[in-house]
DNA sequence: TATTGTTATACTCTATAACTATA
DNA sequence: TATAGTTATAGAGTATAACAATA
């Protein structure tokens, strides 16, 4: 028989962690063949939606420290997915855009991600899935305000 | 102005990750003065609810690999929070129990955790908080079945 | 043969300090 | 003075392979 979790299964943090790990494991199986992590996917998505944004802006939006972002964005540049060009208005800043190859890959990743979302929606039921969005956003907003 | 997340804020995985990080950051501020991580707290809680359970049983229940559990449980043993005694029925197995000192600390941690839960409940509203439990448990059950 | 606990090891993620070149 | 990007580095967390003792 499985061990008793005690008060643990009433704690939102425990439930969130286990759910997040399971959901990430599901999406990662779809991304693995492309050599892309969930974090990589989020970066590509934000660059696509904000072409020309600065490197530290993108990192900050996703809660990634600029110092840890350097090797991550470098890998994607070396793979030819992202272009880093000096900003014309601020010579300290590197403007990020997707390359055509990056656009093609991201479109494929979006299809994979949508299939994953469809699985999660079917698993929970569409109403329950939609009902999760607002409280999760409210919880995410605790720290930074 | 903040960068556009695009389709990212419709993805359950992204929302779960950001929410989990924010919630963990909140509980960790309460645990920090005790030198206890959320993972340590979950281990102490499961041992308290299942005294005498084997080391690998406890690890497996929490999704921790037995190999990574060794240094974690050793730290708690060295701190005098957990006792590891050879099982009388299976000489391969180490039975885990809390020491009196571990019981005292866990009671204090439970109070801290409850204050945290109360904050989260107040932030979301009690009904929204309770409504999260079931879908999160369903999501967590995706992988292992 | 399978399981419990262990060591060794490697890879990713995250965090801090310090630097440069610009603003 | 402050900010964008960088380097170096250290600490967690997590993963696999291999082993001894026991079932």
GROMACS .gro file of C-alpha atoms (C1' of nucleotides) in nm:
model
  336
    1UNK     CA    1   0.000   0.000   0.000
    2UNK     CA    2   0.117   0.349  -0.080
    3UNK     CA    3   0.254   0.563   0.197
    4UNK     CA    4   0.036   0.831   0.354
    5UNK     CA    5   0.116   1.188   0.245
    6UNK     CA    6  -0.044   1.334   0.558
    7UNK     CA    7  -0.109   1.709   0.534
    8UNK     CA    8   0.110   1.726   0.222
    9UNK     CA    9  -0.174   1.668  -0.021
   10UNK     CA   10  -0.354   1.975   0.110
   11UNK     CA   11  -0.054   2.195   0.034
   12UNK     CA   12  -0.082   2.389  -0.288
   13UNK     CA   13   0.296   2.393  -0.331
   14UNK     CA   14   0.325   2.015  -0.327
   15UNK     CA   15   0.036   1.972  -0.569
   16UNK     CA   16   0.175   2.238  -0.802
   17UNK     CA   17   0.518   2.078  -0.807
   18UNK     CA   18   0.392   1.730  -0.885
   19UNK     CA   19   0.153   1.859  -1.151
   20UNK     CA   20   0.420   2.076  -1.312
   21UNK     CA   21   0.668   1.787  -1.329
   22UNK     CA   22   0.409   1.558  -1.488
   23UNK     CA   23   0.299   1.819  -1.743
   24UNK     CA   24   0.660   1.907  -1.831
   25UNK     CA   25   0.741   1.538  -1.874
   26UNK     CA   26   0.455   1.513  -2.124
   27UNK     CA   27   0.555   1.813  -2.333
   28UNK     CA   28   0.923   1.720  -2.320
   29UNK     CA   29   0.857   1.392  -2.496
   30UNK     CA   30   0.724   1.596  -2.787
   31UNK     CA   31   1.012   1.844  -2.784
   32UNK     CA   32   1.292   1.595  -2.725
   33UNK     CA   33   1.335   1.496  -3.090
   34UNK     CA   34   1.398   1.862  -3.172
   35UNK     CA   35   1.657   1.908  -2.897
   36UNK     CA   36   1.444   2.180  -2.741
   37UNK     CA   37   1.363   2.227  -2.371
   38UNK     CA   38   1.048   2.395  -2.239
   39UNK     CA   39   1.268   2.693  -2.148
   40UNK     CA   40   1.402   2.709  -2.506
   41UNK     CA   41   1.047   2.698  -2.638
   42UNK     CA   42   0.941   2.986  -2.415
   43UNK     CA   43   1.237   3.194  -2.534
   44UNK     CA   44   1.166   3.131  -2.903
   45UNK     CA   45   0.800   3.216  -2.848
   46UNK     CA   46   0.875   3.546  -2.676
   47UNK     CA   47   1.128   3.647  -2.942
   48UNK     CA   48   0.873   3.569  -3.215
   49UNK     CA   49   0.614   3.787  -3.043
   50UNK     CA   50   0.858   4.073  -2.979
   51UNK     CA   51   1.108   4.082  -3.264
   52UNK     CA   52   1.402   4.310  -3.194
   53UNK     CA   53   1.360   4.299  -2.818
   54UNK     CA   54   1.680   4.317  -2.615
   55UNK     CA   55   1.844   4.006  -2.475
   56UNK     CA   56   1.799   4.103  -2.111
   57UNK     CA   57   1.440   4.211  -2.169
   58UNK     CA   58   1.353   3.865  -2.301
   59UNK     CA   59   1.532   3.696  -2.014
   60UNK     CA   60   1.364   3.915  -1.756
   61UNK     CA   61   1.017   3.856  -1.899
   62UNK     CA   62   1.065   3.482  -1.850
   63UNK     CA   63   1.222   3.502  -1.505
   64UNK     CA   64   1.564   3.396  -1.636
   65UNK     CA   65   1.867   3.577  -1.499
   66UNK     CA   66   2.058   3.756  -1.772
   67UNK     CA   67   2.377   3.582  -1.662
   68UNK     CA   68   2.225   3.238  -1.707
   69UNK     CA   69   2.064   3.344  -2.032
   70UNK     CA   70   2.398   3.390  -2.210
   71UNK     CA   71   2.480   3.022  -2.277
   72UNK     CA   72   2.117   2.941  -2.355
   73UNK     CA   73   2.077   3.208  -2.622
   74UNK     CA   74   2.425   3.128  -2.756
   75UNK     CA   75   2.327   2.766  -2.817
   76UNK     CA   76   2.022   2.879  -3.013
   77UNK     CA   77   2.228   3.128  -3.211
   78UNK     CA   78   2.484   2.860  -3.294
   79UNK     CA   79   2.201   2.633  -3.408
   80UNK     CA   80   2.092   2.908  -3.645
   81UNK     CA   81   1.753   2.959  -3.476
   82UNK     CA   82   1.811   3.309  -3.337
   83UNK     CA   83   1.993   3.615  -3.475
   84UNK     CA   84   2.164   3.854  -3.235
   85UNK     CA   85   2.227   4.199  -3.387
   86UNK     CA   86   2.354   4.508  -3.208
   87UNK     CA   87   2.072   4.755  -3.142
   88UNK     CA   88   2.100   5.067  -3.359
   89UNK     CA   89   1.971   5.289  -3.078
   90UNK     CA   90   2.169   5.140  -2.785
   91UNK     CA   91   2.508   4.997  -2.860
   92UNK     CA   92   2.510   4.795  -2.537
   93UNK     CA   93   2.200   4.599  -2.634
   94UNK     CA   94   2.166   4.290  -2.854
   95UNK     CA   95   1.840   4.275  -3.050
   96UNK     CA   96   1.698   3.925  -3.085
   97UNK     CA   97   1.503   3.795  -3.383
   98UNK     CA   98   1.421   3.451  -3.516
   99UNK     CA   99   1.597   3.335  -3.830
  100UNK     CA  100   1.382   3.182  -4.106
  101UNK     CA  101   1.500   2.844  -3.977
  102UNK     CA  102   1.393   2.947  -3.627
  103UNK     CA  103   1.048   3.045  -3.756
  104UNK     CA  104   1.005   2.709  -3.925
  105UNK     CA  105   1.108   2.519  -3.612
  106UNK     CA  106   0.886   2.730  -3.386
  107UNK     CA  107   0.584   2.662  -3.608
  108UNK     CA  108   0.649   2.291  -3.571
  109UNK     CA  109   0.698   2.330  -3.193
  110UNK     CA  110   0.368   2.517  -3.170
  111UNK     CA  111   0.193   2.225  -3.339
  112UNK     CA  112   0.356   1.983  -3.094
  113UNK     CA  113   0.264   2.207  -2.800
  114UNK     CA  114  -0.094   2.235  -2.919
  115UNK     CA  115  -0.125   1.857  -2.936
  116UNK     CA  116   0.002   1.846  -2.579
  117UNK     CA  117  -0.247   2.113  -2.468
  118UNK     CA  118  -0.524   1.918  -2.636
  119UNK     CA  119  -0.424   1.608  -2.439
  120UNK     CA  120  -0.426   1.803  -2.110
  121UNK     CA  121  -0.761   1.961  -2.195
  122UNK     CA  122  -0.910   1.622  -2.275
  123UNK     CA  123  -0.767   1.477  -1.955
  124UNK     CA  124  -0.920   1.747  -1.735
  125UNK     CA  125  -1.220   1.842  -1.942
  126UNK     CA  126  -1.224   2.176  -2.124
  127UNK     CA  127  -1.404   2.371  -1.850
  128UNK     CA  128  -1.167   2.254  -1.576
  129UNK     CA  129  -0.871   2.336  -1.799
  130UNK     CA  130  -0.988   2.690  -1.865
  131UNK     CA  131  -1.075   2.736  -1.500
  132UNK     CA  132  -0.711   2.677  -1.405
  133UNK     CA  133  -0.575   2.973  -1.596
  134UNK     CA  134  -0.685   3.259  -1.374
  135UNK     CA  135  -0.588   3.118  -1.032
  136UNK     CA  136  -0.251   3.005  -1.165
  137UNK     CA  137  -0.182   3.353  -1.299
  138UNK     CA  138  -0.282   3.499  -0.964
  139UNK     CA  139  -0.046   3.264  -0.780
  140UNK     CA  140   0.238   3.344  -1.021
  141UNK     CA  141   0.192   3.711  -0.944
  142UNK     CA  142   0.260   3.673  -0.571
  143UNK     CA  143   0.628   3.749  -0.570
  144UNK     CA  144   0.703   4.034  -0.814
  145UNK     CA  145   0.359   4.186  -0.753
  146UNK     CA  146   0.585   4.797  -2.164
  147UNK     CA  147   0.614   4.431  -2.086
  148UNK     CA  148   0.691   4.190  -2.366
  149UNK     CA  149   0.411   3.984  -2.520
  150UNK     CA  150   0.402   3.619  -2.412
  151UNK     CA  151   0.209   3.516  -2.721
  152UNK     CA  152   0.052   3.170  -2.698
  153UNK     CA  153   0.263   3.098  -2.391
  154UNK     CA  154   0.005   3.224  -2.143
  155UNK     CA  155  -0.244   2.971  -2.273
  156UNK     CA  156  -0.007   2.684  -2.200
  157UNK     CA  157  -0.077   2.501  -1.877
  158UNK     CA  158   0.287   2.403  -1.839
  159UNK     CA  159   0.409   2.762  -1.843
  160UNK     CA  160   0.143   2.875  -1.597
  161UNK     CA  161   0.214   2.583  -1.365
  162UNK     CA  162   0.587   2.653  -1.366
  163UNK     CA  163   0.552   3.021  -1.286
  164UNK     CA  164   0.291   2.954  -1.016
  165UNK     CA  165   0.499   2.679  -0.859
  166UNK     CA  166   0.810   2.897  -0.845
  167UNK     CA  167   0.618   3.183  -0.682
  168UNK     CA  168   0.451   2.957  -0.427
  169UNK     CA  169   0.779   2.782  -0.342
  170UNK     CA  170   0.950   3.119  -0.300
  171UNK     CA  171   0.683   3.213  -0.047
  172UNK     CA  172   0.707   2.896   0.160
  173UNK     CA  173   1.087   2.896   0.143
  174UNK     CA  174   1.106   3.230   0.318
  175UNK     CA  175   0.930   3.066   0.611
  176UNK     CA  176   1.147   2.753   0.606
  177UNK     CA  177   1.479   2.928   0.544
  178UNK     CA  178   1.552   3.012   0.907
  179UNK     CA  179   1.522   2.640   0.990
  180UNK     CA  180   1.759   2.533   0.714
  181UNK     CA  181   1.483   2.323   0.559
  182UNK     CA  182   1.389   2.297   0.191
  183UNK     CA  183   1.040   2.212   0.063
  184UNK     CA  184   1.179   1.869  -0.029
  185UNK     CA  185   1.309   1.820   0.327
  186UNK     CA  186   0.969   1.918   0.463
  187UNK     CA  187   0.794   1.665   0.240
  188UNK     CA  188   1.031   1.392   0.357
  189UNK     CA  189   0.982   1.469   0.726
  190UNK     CA  190   0.605   1.478   0.676
  191UNK     CA  191   0.595   1.139   0.504
  192UNK     CA  192   0.818   0.980   0.768
  193UNK     CA  193   0.594   1.120   1.043
  194UNK     CA  194   0.287   0.971   0.872
  195UNK     CA  195   0.451   0.636   0.809
  196UNK     CA  196   0.695   0.565   1.091
  197UNK     CA  197   0.923   0.272   1.019
  198UNK     CA  198   0.882   0.292   0.643
  199UNK     CA  199   1.186   0.195   0.437
  200UNK     CA  200   1.420   0.456   0.295
  201UNK     CA  201   1.347   0.372  -0.069
  202UNK     CA  202   0.973   0.356  -0.004
  203UNK     CA  203   0.975   0.713   0.127
  204UNK     CA  204   1.187   0.833  -0.164
  205UNK     CA  205   0.966   0.661  -0.421
  206UNK     CA  206   0.646   0.805  -0.273
  207UNK     CA  207   0.785   1.155  -0.325
  208UNK     CA  208   0.927   1.096  -0.671
  209UNK     CA  209   1.286   1.112  -0.544
  210UNK     CA  210   1.534   0.864  -0.684
  211UNK     CA  211   1.679   0.641  -0.413
  212UNK     CA  212   2.030   0.731  -0.526
  213UNK     CA  213   1.967   1.103  -0.480
  214UNK     CA  214   1.790   1.040  -0.153
  215UNK     CA  215   2.105   0.913   0.020
  216UNK     CA  216   2.274   1.249   0.086
  217UNK     CA  217   1.943   1.419   0.167
  218UNK     CA  218   1.843   1.170   0.436
  219UNK     CA  219   2.201   1.162   0.565
  220UNK     CA  220   2.196   1.537   0.627
  221UNK     CA  221   1.874   1.504   0.826
  222UNK     CA  222   2.014   1.211   1.022
  223UNK     CA  223   2.330   1.409   1.102
  224UNK     CA  224   2.113   1.698   1.220
  225UNK     CA  225   1.942   1.459   1.457
  226UNK     CA  226   1.600   1.492   1.293
  227UNK     CA  227   1.567   1.139   1.155
  228UNK     CA  228   1.669   0.799   1.291
  229UNK     CA  229   1.774   0.523   1.051
  230UNK     CA  230   1.751   0.177   1.204
  231UNK     CA  231   1.796  -0.156   1.025
  232UNK     CA  232   1.461  -0.324   0.963
  233UNK     CA  233   1.413  -0.636   1.178
  234UNK     CA  234   1.227  -0.816   0.898
  235UNK     CA  235   1.451  -0.721   0.605
  236UNK     CA  236   1.814  -0.669   0.676
  237UNK     CA  237   1.866  -0.475   0.352
  238UNK     CA  238   1.618  -0.206   0.453
  239UNK     CA  239   1.664   0.102   0.670
  240UNK     CA  240   1.353   0.196   0.872
  241UNK     CA  241   1.303   0.570   0.906
  242UNK     CA  242   1.149   0.746   1.204
  243UNK     CA  243   1.156   1.098   1.338
  244UNK     CA  244   1.359   1.167   1.650
  245UNK     CA  245   1.191   1.369   1.928
  246UNK     CA  246   1.387   1.667   1.797
  247UNK     CA  247   1.254   1.595   1.448
  248UNK     CA  248   0.897   1.583   1.581
  249UNK     CA  249   0.942   1.920   1.749
  250UNK     CA  250   1.084   2.080   1.436
  251UNK     CA  251   0.815   1.929   1.213
  252UNK     CA  252   0.540   2.067   1.437
  253UNK     CA  253   0.695   2.411   1.397
  254UNK     CA  254   0.728   2.363   1.021
  255UNK     CA  255   0.363   2.261   1.001
  256UNK     CA  256   0.266   2.587   1.169
  257UNK     CA  257   0.481   2.783   0.924
  258UNK     CA  258   0.334   2.590   0.630
  259UNK     CA  259  -0.019   2.650   0.755
  260UNK     CA  260   0.043   3.024   0.772
  261UNK     CA  261   0.166   3.003   0.413
  262UNK     CA  262  -0.142   2.807   0.305
  263UNK     CA  263  -0.361   3.064   0.477
  264UNK     CA  264  -0.189   3.339   0.276
  265UNK     CA  265  -0.245   3.152  -0.050
  266UNK     CA  266  -0.607   3.082   0.039
  267UNK     CA  267  -0.665   3.447   0.120
  268UNK     CA  268  -0.495   3.552  -0.201
  269UNK     CA  269  -0.712   3.329  -0.421
  270UNK     CA  270  -1.024   3.313  -0.210
  271UNK     CA  271  -1.107   2.989  -0.026
  272UNK     CA  272  -1.333   2.845  -0.298
  273UNK     CA  273  -1.078   2.900  -0.575
  274UNK     CA  274  -0.810   2.747  -0.355
  275UNK     CA  275  -1.011   2.434  -0.287
  276UNK     CA  276  -1.110   2.411  -0.653
  277UNK     CA  277  -0.744   2.377  -0.751
  278UNK     CA  278  -0.684   2.055  -0.561
  279UNK     CA  279  -0.866   1.807  -0.781
  280UNK     CA  280  -0.742   1.920  -1.125
  281UNK     CA  281  -0.383   1.944  -0.996
  282UNK     CA  282  -0.402   1.589  -0.863
  283UNK     CA  283  -0.538   1.474  -1.197
  284UNK     CA  284  -0.253   1.643  -1.382
  285UNK     CA  285   0.005   1.497  -1.145
  286UNK     CA  286  -0.132   1.150  -1.221
  287UNK     CA  287  -0.061   1.171  -1.594
  288UNK     CA  288   0.279   1.008  -1.602
  289UNK     CA  289   0.286   0.714  -1.358
  290UNK     CA  290  -0.086   0.648  -1.408
  291DT     C1'  291   1.710  -1.307  -1.014
  292DA     C1'  292   1.532  -0.896  -0.791
  293DT     C1'  293   1.564  -0.539  -0.436
  294DT     C1'  294   1.788  -0.208  -0.075
  295DG     C1'  295   2.109   0.100  -0.008
  296DT     C1'  296   2.541   0.287  -0.165
  297DT     C1'  297   2.931   0.529  -0.440
  298DA     C1'  298   3.089   0.777  -0.824
  299DT     C1'  299   2.990   1.073  -1.174
  300DA     C1'  300   2.794   1.397  -1.504
  301DC     C1'  301   2.475   1.723  -1.667
  302DT     C1'  302   2.144   2.085  -1.604
  303DC     C1'  303   1.963   2.477  -1.341
  304DT     C1'  304   2.024   2.848  -1.060
  305DA     C1'  305   2.278   3.207  -0.785
  306DT     C1'  306   2.661   3.564  -0.691
  307DA     C1'  307   3.056   3.853  -0.776
  308DA     C1'  308   3.309   4.111  -1.082
  309DC     C1'  309   3.419   4.299  -1.517
  310DT     C1'  310   3.352   4.598  -2.007
  311DA     C1'  311   3.136   4.907  -2.278
  312DT     C1'  312   2.811   5.189  -2.321
  313DA     C1'  313   2.420   5.515  -2.152
  314DT     C1'  314   2.576   5.634  -1.166
  315DA     C1'  315   2.308   5.290  -1.389
  316DT     C1'  316   2.234   4.938  -1.747
  317DA     C1'  317   2.342   4.547  -2.118
  318DG     C1'  318   2.598   4.183  -2.178
  319DT     C1'  319   2.973   3.886  -2.033
  320DT     C1'  320   3.290   3.562  -1.762
  321DA     C1'  321   3.392   3.267  -1.389
  322DT     C1'  322   3.233   2.998  -1.037
  323DA     C1'  323   2.971   2.754  -0.690
  324DG     C1'  324   2.569   2.520  -0.533
  325DA     C1'  325   2.148   2.274  -0.599
  326DG     C1'  326   1.881   1.918  -0.842
  327DT     C1'  327   1.859   1.525  -1.125
  328DA     C1'  328   2.023   1.128  -1.417
  329DT     C1'  329   2.284   0.674  -1.514
  330DA     C1'  330   2.606   0.290  -1.420
  331DA     C1'  331   2.785  -0.019  -1.114
  332DC     C1'  332   2.843  -0.247  -0.683
  333DA     C1'  333   2.767  -0.530  -0.201
  334DA     C1'  334   2.447  -0.735   0.090
  335DT     C1'  335   2.031  -0.954   0.125
  336DA     C1'  336   1.582  -1.139  -0.030
   0.00000   0.00000   0.00000
